[in-house]
XYZ file of C-alpha atoms in Angstrom:
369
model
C 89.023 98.314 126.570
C 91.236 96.843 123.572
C 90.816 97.436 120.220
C 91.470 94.056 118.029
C 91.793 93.683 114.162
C 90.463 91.646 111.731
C 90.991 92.021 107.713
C 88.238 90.762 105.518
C 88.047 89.855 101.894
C 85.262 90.540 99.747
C 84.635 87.629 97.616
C 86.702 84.731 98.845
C 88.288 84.171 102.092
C 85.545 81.555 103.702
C 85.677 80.594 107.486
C 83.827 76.904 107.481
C 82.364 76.337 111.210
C 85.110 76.472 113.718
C 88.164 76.681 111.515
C 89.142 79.966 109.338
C 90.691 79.766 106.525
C 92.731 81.331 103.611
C 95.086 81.199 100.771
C 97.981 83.493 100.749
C 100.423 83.717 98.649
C 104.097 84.153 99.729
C 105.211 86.717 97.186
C 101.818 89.311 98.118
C 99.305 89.619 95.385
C 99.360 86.756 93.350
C 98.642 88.368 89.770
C 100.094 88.894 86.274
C 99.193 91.680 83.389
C 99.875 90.834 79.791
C 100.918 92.630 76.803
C 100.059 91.173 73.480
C 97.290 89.107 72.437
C 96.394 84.984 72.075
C 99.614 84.066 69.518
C 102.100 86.244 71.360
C 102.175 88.458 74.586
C 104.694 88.620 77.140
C 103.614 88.923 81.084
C 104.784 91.544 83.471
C 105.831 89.749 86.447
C 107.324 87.029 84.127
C 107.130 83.836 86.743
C 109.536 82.506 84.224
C 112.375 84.779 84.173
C 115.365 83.920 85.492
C 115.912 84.962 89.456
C 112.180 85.757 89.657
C 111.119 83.627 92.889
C 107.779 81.190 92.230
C 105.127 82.039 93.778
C 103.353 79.870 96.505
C 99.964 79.638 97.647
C 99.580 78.663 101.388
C 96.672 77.305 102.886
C 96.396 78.481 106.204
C 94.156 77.010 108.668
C 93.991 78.553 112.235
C 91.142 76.547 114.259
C 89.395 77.798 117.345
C 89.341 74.935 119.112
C 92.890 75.746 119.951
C 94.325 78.506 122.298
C 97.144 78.786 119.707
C 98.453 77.515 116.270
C 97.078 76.484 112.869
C 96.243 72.545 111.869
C 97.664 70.635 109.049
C 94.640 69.766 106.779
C 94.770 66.471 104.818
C 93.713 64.897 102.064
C 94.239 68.110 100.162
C 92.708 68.610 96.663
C 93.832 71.311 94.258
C 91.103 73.645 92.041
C 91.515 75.463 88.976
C 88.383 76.852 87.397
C 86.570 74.252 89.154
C 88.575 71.332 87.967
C 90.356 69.516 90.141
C 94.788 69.646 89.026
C 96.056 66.265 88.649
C 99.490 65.614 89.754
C 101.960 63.310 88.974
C 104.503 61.310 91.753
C 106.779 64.129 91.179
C 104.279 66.791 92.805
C 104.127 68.302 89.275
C 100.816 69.037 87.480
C 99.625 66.943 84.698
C 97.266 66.597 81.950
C 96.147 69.717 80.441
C 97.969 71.976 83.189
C 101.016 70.079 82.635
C 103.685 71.427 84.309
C 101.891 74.857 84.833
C 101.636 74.181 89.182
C 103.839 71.859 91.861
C 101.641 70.547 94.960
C 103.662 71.488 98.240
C 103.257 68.697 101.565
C 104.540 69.616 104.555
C 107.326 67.627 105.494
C 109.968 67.601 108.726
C 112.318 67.295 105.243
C 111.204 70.398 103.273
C 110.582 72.856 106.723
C 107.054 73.903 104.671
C 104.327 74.707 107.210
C 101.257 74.572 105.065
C 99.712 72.788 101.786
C 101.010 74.507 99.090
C 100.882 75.394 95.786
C 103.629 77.022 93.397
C 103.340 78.724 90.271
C 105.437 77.283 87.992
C 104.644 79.034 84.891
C 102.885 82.062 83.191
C 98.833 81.740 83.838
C 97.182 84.055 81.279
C 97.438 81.600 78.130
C 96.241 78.753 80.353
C 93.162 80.784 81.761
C 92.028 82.104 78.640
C 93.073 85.668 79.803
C 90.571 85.958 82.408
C 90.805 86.359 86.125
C 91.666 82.183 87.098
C 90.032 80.809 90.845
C 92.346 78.469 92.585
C 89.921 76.625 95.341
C 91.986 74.454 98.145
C 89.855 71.500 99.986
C 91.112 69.285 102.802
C 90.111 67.855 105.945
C 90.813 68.061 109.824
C 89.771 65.112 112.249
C 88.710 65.659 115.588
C 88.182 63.343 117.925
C 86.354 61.066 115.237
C 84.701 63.842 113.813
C 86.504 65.175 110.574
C 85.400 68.284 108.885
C 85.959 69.258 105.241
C 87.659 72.725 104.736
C 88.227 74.902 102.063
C 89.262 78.655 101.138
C 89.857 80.252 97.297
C 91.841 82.957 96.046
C 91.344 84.672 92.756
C 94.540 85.281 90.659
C 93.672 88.426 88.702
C 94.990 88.393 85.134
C 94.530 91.670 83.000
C 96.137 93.166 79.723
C 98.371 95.778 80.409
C 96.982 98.605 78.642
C 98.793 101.384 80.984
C 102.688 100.567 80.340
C 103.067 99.047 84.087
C 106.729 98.148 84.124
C 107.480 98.664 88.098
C 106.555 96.031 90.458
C 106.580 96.214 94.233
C 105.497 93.328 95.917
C 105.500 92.972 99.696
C 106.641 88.589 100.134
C 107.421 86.964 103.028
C 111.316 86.141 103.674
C 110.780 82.989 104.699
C 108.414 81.054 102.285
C 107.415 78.199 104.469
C 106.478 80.435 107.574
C 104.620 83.375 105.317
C 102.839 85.752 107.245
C 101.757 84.002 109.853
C 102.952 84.262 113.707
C 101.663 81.208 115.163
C 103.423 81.356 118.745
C 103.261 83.557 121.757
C 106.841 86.018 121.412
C 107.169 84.588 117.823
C 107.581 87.115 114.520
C 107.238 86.774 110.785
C 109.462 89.254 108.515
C 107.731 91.203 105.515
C 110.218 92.068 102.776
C 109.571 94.526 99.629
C 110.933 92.968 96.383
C 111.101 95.462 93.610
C 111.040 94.427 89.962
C 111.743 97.046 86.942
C 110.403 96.078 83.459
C 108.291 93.215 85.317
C 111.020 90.676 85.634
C 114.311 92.448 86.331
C 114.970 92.233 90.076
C 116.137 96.009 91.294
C 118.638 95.883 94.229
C 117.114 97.128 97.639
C 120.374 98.729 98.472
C 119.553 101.711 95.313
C 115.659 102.355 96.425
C 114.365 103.662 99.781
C 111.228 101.983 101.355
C 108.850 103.498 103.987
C 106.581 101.048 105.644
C 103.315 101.792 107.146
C 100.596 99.947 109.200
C 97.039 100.721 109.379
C 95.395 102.230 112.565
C 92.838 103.739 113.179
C 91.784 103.963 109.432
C 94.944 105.516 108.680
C 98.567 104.519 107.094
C 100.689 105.351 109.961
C 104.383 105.339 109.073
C 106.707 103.137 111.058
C 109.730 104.246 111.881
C 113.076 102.946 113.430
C 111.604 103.677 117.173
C 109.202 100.684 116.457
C 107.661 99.192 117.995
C 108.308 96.745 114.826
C 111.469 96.698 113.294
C 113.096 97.950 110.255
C 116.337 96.346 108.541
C 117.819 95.633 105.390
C 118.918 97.216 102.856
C 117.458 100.545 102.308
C 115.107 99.679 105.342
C 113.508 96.648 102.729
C 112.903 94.074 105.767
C 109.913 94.721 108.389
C 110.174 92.571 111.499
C 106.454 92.142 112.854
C 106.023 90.957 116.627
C 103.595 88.815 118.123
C 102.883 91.561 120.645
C 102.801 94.480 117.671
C 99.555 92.761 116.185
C 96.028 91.839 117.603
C 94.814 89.064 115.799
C 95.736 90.349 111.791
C 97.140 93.547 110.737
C 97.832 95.271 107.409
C 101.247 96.556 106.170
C 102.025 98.935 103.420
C 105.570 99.505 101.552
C 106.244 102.351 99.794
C 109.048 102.100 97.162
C 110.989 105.573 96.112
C 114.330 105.783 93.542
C 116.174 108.968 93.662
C 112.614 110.535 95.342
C 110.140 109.517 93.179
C 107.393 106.873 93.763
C 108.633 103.293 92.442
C 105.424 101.284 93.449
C 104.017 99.919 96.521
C 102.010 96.874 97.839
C 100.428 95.573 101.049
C 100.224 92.288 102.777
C 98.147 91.256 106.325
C 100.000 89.573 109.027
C 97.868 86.937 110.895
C 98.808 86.193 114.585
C 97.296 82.948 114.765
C 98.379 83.239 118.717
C 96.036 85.564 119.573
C 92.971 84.045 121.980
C 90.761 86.400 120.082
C 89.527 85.845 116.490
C 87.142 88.414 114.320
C 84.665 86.629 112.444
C 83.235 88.373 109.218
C 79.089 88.084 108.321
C 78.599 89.173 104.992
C 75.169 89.832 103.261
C 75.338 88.201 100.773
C 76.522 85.407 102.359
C 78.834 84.700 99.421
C 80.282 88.261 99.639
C 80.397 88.750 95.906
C 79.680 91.838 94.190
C 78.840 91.772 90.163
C 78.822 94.229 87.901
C 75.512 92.063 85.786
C 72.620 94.605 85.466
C 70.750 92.013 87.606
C 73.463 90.707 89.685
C 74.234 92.029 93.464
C 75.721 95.466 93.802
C 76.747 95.865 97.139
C 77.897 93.376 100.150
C 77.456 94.663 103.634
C 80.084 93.082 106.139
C 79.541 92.929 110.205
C 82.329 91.169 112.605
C 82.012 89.576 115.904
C 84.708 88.346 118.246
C 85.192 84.913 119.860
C 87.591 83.263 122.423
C 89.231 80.463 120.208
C 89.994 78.805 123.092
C 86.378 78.431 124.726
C 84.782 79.260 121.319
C 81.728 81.403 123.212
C 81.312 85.134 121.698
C 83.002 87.754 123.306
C 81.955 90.544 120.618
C 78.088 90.081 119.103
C 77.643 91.062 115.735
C 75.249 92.995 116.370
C 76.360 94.752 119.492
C 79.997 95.141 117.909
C 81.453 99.080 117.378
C 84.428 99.404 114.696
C 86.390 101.202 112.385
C 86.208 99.810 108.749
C 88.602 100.457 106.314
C 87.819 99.491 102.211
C 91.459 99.060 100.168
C 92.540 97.914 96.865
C 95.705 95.780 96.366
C 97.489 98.443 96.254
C 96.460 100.081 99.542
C 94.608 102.768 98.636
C 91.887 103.632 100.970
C 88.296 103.671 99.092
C 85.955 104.585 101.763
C 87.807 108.003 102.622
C 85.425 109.608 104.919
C 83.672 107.345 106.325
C 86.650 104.563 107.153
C 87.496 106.603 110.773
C 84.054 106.059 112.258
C 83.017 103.595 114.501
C 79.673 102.133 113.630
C 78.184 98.230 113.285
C 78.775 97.620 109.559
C 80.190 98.723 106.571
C 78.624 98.460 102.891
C 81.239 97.678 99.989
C 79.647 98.621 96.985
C 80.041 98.167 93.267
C 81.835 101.407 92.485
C 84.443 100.452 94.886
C 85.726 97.023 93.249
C 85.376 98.879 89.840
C 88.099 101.705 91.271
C 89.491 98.837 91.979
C 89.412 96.622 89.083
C 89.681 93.291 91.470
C 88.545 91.903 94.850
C 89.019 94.512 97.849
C 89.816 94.026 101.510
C 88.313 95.370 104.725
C 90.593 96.034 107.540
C 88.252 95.896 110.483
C 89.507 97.417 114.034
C 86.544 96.490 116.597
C 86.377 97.226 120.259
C 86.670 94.497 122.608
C 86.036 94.940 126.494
């Protein structure tokens, strides 16, 4: 027996029919905290600071009509708030996001593997200081069938009324690959970036970093024996293996200067290689939890498992046995108790995304004969 993995998100990563989908961003969380209020504030991470890398949004697409790899969706159309972004010839947004967003193509020219899109500027004036939904849509032809595909992502945005001023975010060090393996001995590289103040970039050589992955509902520390591999400086690169994951995994960085904690931040790893995929059912089907008196409290998530190749069900929902773990951005574990316990579902409720404070993630580890 072999145990596989699968990482859910409650609220908005959508698998449409055969394809799965999702936006990630190639810098980790994609979020910003302000300080201020509606005539002046100032953002903590400042995408407009000088050295501070834009962020990218990737739409990844890993179909299961395949043995291996992700398709190249077309005809993509960009979201914000539910209106479609306008771009001009220069791949720049227009009208009233002007300038605010740049539309990424994949081209032989620029070496990006997905649709993209990149942050150009500070978000919380432009979405009203709310939480801002960026929602992707393209299509994928087979044969002469052609499907229409899409995935969100939520970019939270949040005053800063603690005095955050460290940032650890876990990005991928190559942008146009991000955390996807998508061949058979291939590897992606996770790298923590540490900012102090929000926007001044901290070298990696002055902090120490301790990465983890999670097993068996529990941050297990790597270390230099592997089987993944550490480099960098300070030990601020993680090399993950096509063998070291079984269809996703979740990685945590911890940040330290001079011993004490500096921040931390986790990021999943999709091995789009795999011949297995884990399929989420939520109830609701929408997977969103609201904190409305009369709104839904609670999502309840099962997984099955599939061949992508042959597409018939290896793992039945309701026959499948696994270990669910519930974690914030940060990685902190919110089912504590219950997360190292095989059973058939697991029940996120509305006290966990209010610890929270934003979406959550279920790492799923399900048996597979």
């Amino acid at each position: 027996m072999s145990v596989q993995t699968g990482i859910g998100v409650v609220s908005f990563n959508r698998k449409m029919g055969s394809y799965t989908t999702a936006l990630q961003c190639s810098e980790g969380d994609l979020s910003q905290l302000y300080t201020g209020d509606a005539t002046s504030f100032t953002c903590i991470p400042d995408f407009e600071a000088a050295g501070y890398v834009k962020p990218v949004l990737n739409f990844v697409v890993v179909s299961s009509r395949v043995a291996e790899g992700t398709v190249t969706p077309t005809n993509i159309r960009w979201y914000f708030n539910g209106a479609l972004i306008s771009f001009g010839t220069d791949g720049v947004s227009t009208g009233n996001l002007a300038g605010y967003f740049e539309m990424i193509t994949p081209t032989a020219a620029n070496g990006y593997m997905y649709p993209g899109l990149r942050v150009l500027k500070n978000l919380p004036g432009i979405g009203n200081f709310a939480p801002i939904n960026i929602r992707v849509e393209g299509q994928v032809a087979v044969g002469t069938d052609t499907d229409t595909i899409q995935a969100s992502y939520t970019i939270d945005i949040r005053q800063n009324t603690g005095g955050t001023s460290n940032i650890v975010k876990v990005a991928a060090v190559s942008p146009v690959q991000g955390f996807v393996i998508s061949s058979k001995s291939g590897s992606v590289q996770l790298k923590a970036v540490a900012y102090r103040n929000g926007t001044t970039l901290v070298s990696p050589a002055s902090l120490t970093h301790k990465w983890f992955r999670m097993s068996g509902g529990a941050w297990v520390e790597i270390t230099s024996a592997g089987p993944e591999t550490i480099s960098g400086d300070g030990g601020s690169i993680l090399t993950v293996h096509e063998a070291d994951v079984m269809v996703q995994g979740m990685y945590k960085c911890e940040v330290y200067d001079s011993g004490k904690m500096f921040g931390q931040d986790v990021e999943k790893v999709l091995d789009a290689s795999d011949c297995y995929e884990v399929l989420f059912h939520y109830t609701p089907a929408d997977a969103t939890i609201s904190d409305d008196p009369a709104g839904n409290h609670s999502v309840n998530a099962r997984v099955s498992v599939i061949s992508r190749k042959t597409q018939g069900t290896v793992v039945a929902k309701d026959a499948s046995q696994a270990k669910f773990t519930v974690i914030d951005p940060a990685g902190n574990i919110l089912n504590t108790g219950e997360n190292t316990v095989k059973k058939n579902s697991q029940d996120v409720t509305l006290a966990m995304v209010q610890q929270a404070g934003t979406d959550v993630q279920i790492i799923c580890e399900v048996d597979v004969p």
